Coordinates of C-alpha atoms in Angstrom, one line a residue:
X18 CA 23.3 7.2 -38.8
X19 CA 22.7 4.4 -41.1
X20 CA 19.6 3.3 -43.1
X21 CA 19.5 0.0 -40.3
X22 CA 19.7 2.8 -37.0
X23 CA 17.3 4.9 -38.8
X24 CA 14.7 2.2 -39.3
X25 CA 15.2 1.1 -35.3
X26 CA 14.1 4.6 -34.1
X27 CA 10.9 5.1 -32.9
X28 CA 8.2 7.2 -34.6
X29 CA 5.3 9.8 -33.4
X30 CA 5.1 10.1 -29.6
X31 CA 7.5 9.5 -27.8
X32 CA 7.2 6.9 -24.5
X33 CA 6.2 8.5 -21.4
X34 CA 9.1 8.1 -19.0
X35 CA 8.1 5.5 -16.0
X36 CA 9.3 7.9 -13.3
X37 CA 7.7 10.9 -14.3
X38 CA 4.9 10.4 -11.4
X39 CA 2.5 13.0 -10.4
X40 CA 3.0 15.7 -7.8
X41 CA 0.5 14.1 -4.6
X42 CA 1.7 16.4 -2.3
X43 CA -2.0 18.1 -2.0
X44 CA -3.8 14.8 -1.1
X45 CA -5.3 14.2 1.6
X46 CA -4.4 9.9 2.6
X47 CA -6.5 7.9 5.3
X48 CA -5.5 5.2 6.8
X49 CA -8.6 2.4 7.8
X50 CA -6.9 0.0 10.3
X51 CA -5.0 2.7 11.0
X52 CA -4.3 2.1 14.9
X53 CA -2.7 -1.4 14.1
X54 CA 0.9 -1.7 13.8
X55 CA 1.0 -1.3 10.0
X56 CA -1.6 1.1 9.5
X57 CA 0.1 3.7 12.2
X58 CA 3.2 2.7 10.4
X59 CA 2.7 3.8 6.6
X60 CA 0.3 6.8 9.0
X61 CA 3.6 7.8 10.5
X62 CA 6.0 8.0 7.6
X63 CA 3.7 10.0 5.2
X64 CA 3.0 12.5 7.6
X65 CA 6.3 12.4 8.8
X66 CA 7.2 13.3 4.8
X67 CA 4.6 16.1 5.1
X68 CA 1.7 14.3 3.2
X69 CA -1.2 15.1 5.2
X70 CA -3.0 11.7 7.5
X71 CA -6.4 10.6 8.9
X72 CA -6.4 7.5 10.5
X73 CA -9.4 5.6 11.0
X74 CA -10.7 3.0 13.6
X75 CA -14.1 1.4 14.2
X76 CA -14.1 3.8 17.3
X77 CA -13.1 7.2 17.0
X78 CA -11.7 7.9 20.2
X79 CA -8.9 5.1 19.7
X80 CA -8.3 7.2 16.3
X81 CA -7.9 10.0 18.3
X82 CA -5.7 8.9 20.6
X83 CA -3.1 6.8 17.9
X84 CA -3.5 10.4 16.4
X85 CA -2.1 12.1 18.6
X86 CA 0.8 9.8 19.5
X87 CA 1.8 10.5 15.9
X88 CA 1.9 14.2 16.0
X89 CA 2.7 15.6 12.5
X90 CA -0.7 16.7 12.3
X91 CA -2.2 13.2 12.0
X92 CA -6.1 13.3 12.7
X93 CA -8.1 10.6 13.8
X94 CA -12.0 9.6 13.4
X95 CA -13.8 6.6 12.7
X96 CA -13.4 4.7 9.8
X97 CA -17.0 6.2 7.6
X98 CA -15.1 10.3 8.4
X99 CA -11.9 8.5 7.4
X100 CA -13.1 7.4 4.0
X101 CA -15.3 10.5 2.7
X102 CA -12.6 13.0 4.6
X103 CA -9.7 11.3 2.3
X104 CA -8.9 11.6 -1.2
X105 CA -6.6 7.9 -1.1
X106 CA -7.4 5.8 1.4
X107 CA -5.1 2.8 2.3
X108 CA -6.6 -0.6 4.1
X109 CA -4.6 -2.0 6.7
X110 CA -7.0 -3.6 8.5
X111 CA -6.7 -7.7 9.6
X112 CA -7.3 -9.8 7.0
X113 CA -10.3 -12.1 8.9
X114 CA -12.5 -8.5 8.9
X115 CA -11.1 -7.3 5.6
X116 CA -14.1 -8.2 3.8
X117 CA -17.0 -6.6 6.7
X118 CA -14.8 -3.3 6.9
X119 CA -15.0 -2.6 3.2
X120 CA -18.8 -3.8 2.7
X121 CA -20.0 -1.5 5.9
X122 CA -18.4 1.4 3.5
X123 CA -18.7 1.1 0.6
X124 CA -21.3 4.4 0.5
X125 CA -18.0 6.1 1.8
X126 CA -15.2 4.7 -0.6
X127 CA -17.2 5.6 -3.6
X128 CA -15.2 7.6 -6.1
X129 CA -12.4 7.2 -3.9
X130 CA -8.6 5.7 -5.2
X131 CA -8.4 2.7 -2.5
X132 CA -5.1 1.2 -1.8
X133 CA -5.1 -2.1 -0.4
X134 CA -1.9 -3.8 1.7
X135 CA -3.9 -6.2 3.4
X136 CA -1.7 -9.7 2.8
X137 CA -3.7 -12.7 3.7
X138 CA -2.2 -15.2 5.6
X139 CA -2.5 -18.1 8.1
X140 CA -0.3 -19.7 11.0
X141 CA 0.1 -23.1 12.5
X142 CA 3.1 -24.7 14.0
X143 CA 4.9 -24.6 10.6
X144 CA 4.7 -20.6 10.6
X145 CA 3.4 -18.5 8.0
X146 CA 1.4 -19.8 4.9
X147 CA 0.0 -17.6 2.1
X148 CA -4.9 -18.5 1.8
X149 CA -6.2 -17.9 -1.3
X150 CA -9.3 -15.5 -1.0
X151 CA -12.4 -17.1 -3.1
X152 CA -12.2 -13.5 -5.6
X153 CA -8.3 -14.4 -6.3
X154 CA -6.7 -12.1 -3.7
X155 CA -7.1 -9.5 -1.1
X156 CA -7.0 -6.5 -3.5
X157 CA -9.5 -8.3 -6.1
X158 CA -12.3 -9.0 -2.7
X159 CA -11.7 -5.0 -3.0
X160 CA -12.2 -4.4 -6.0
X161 CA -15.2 -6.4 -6.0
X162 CA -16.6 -4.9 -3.0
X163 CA -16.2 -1.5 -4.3
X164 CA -17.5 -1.0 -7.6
X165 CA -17.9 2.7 -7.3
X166 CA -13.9 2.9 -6.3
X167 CA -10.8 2.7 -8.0
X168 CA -8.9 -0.1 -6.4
X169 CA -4.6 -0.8 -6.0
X170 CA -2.8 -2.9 -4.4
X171 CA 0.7 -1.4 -2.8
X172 CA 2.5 -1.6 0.4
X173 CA 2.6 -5.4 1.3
X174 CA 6.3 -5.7 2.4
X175 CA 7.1 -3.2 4.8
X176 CA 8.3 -3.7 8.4
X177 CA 6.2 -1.9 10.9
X178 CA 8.6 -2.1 13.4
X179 CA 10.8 0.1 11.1
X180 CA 8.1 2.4 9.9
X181 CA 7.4 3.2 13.4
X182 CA 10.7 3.4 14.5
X183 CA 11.4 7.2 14.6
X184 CA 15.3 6.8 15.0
X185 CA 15.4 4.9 11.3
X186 CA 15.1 8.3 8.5
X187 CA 15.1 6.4 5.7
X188 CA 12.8 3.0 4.9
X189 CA 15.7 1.0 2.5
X190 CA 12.5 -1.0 -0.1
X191 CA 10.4 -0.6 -3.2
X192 CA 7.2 -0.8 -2.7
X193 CA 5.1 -3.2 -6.0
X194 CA 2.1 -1.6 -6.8
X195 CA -0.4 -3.2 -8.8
X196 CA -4.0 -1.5 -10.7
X197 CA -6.2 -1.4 -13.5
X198 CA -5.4 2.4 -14.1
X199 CA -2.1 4.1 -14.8
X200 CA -2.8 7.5 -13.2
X201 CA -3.8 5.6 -10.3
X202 CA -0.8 3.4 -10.2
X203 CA 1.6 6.3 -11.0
X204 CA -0.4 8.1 -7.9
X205 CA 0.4 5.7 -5.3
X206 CA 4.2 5.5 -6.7
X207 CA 4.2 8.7 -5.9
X208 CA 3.1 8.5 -2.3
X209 CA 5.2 5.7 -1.8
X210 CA 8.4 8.0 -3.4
X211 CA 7.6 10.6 -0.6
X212 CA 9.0 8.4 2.2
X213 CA 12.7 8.5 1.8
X214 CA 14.1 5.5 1.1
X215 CA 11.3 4.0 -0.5
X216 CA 10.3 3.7 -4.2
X217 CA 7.2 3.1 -5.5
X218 CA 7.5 0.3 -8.9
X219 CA 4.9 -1.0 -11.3
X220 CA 4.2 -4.5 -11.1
X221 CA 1.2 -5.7 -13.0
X222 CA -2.5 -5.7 -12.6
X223 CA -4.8 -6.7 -10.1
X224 CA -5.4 -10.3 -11.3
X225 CA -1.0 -10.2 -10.1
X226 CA -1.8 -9.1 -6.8
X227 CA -2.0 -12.5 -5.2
X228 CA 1.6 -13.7 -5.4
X229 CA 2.7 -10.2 -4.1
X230 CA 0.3 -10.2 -1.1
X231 CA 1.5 -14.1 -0.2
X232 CA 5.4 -13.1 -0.7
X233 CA 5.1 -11.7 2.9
X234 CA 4.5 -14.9 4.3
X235 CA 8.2 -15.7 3.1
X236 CA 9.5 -12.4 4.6
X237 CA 8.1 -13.9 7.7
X238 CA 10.2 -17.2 7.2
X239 CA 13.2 -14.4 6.4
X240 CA 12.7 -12.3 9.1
X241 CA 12.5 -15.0 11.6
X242 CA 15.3 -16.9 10.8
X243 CA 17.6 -14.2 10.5
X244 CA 15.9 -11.9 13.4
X245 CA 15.6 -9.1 10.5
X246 CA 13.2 -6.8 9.3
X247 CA 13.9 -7.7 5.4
X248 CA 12.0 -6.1 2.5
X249 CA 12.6 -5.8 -1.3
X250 CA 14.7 -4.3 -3.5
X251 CA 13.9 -4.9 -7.6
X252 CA 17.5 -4.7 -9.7
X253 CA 18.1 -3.0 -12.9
X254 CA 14.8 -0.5 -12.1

């Protein structure tokens, strides 16, 4: 080695490897929104990898029912049991009641690692356009909403149509995930590494997450053109 290599090489600790994630087998993930089609969707595929699923609906019995459709011993309760039952919760709920939703429980979601996926968009004649919430983006109305709760964003791309499709084994995406915190972060990689298929990457903070949530209205514009069900794949990762 010369005196030039030896002066390149890194000293004290060395750098955590970015794919070392935590083992989330043990938690316990709740779904709010979760009878809609993307919220029974990402319900489906991580019970389906053996992560264990509430899913939560302003009514219980609709829970109940989407619950049982599921099988993999999904559970289903209102949205308040949902939240203080789970140890993640993920919000798929529409974006125009996004806001209500996560006000009403607030109480529930305190101390709680809160994963939003909630993209918002509009429609008119043209298709599919990206709206800019007034706090920056759907994940930062969470974040401010939830003081007491450690917010992410994850989960904006994915088909529901193939998450619920039980014929499909494998979901071929990555999934961006975007925080303030890296355990928290590296957590929902991991969730997102138990679907197979699927791999959960870092991409920023929560002051990112608008240009992630609006992508989808261009996988709309994708998806429609070509009568696909595209997602996203990040190169050299």
């Amino acid at each position: 080695m010369t005196s030039t290599d030896s002066a390149q090489q890194p000293t004290g600790t060395p750098a955590k490897d970015p794919w070392d994630l935590p083992d989330v087998s043990g938690l316990v993930v709740g779904v709010l929104g979760g009878t809609g089609p993307q919220g029974k969707g990402l319900a489906y595929r991580l019970a389906r990898a053996g992560q264990k699923v509430i899913i939560g609906s302003r009514a219980a019995e609709r829970a109940r029912a989407a619950a049982d459709e599921l099988g993999h011993g999904v559970e289903g309760f209102d949205n308040a049991e949902t939240a203080r039952r789970s140890d993640v919760v993920i919000v798929a709920v529409p974006w125009d009641g996004h806001g209500k939703t996560l006000e009403a429980l607030r109480a529930d979601l305190a101390g709680k690692l809160v994963v939003d996926c909630v993209n918002p968009l509009g429609f008119d004649k043209k298709g599919a356009y990206a709206l800019r919430p007034e706090e920056g983006s759907a994940a930062e109305q969470a974040a401010a909403l939830l003081p007491d709760s450690r917010v992410a964003a994850a989960f904006h791309h994915l088909s529901a149509v193939l998450l619920q499709d039980p014929e499909i084994a494998e979901i071929d995406t990555d999934v961006m995930v975007l925080g303030e915190e890296r355990a928290d972060v590296e957590t929902v990689q991991a969730l997102a590494g138990r679907i197979p298929g699927m791999r959960g990457i870092f991409a920023g903070r929560l002051r990112n997450a608008h240009q992630v949530e609006s992508l989808v209205a261009n996988l709309i514009s994708v998806n429609r053109r070509y009568k696909a069900h595209a997602g996203l794949r990040l190169t050299d990762v």
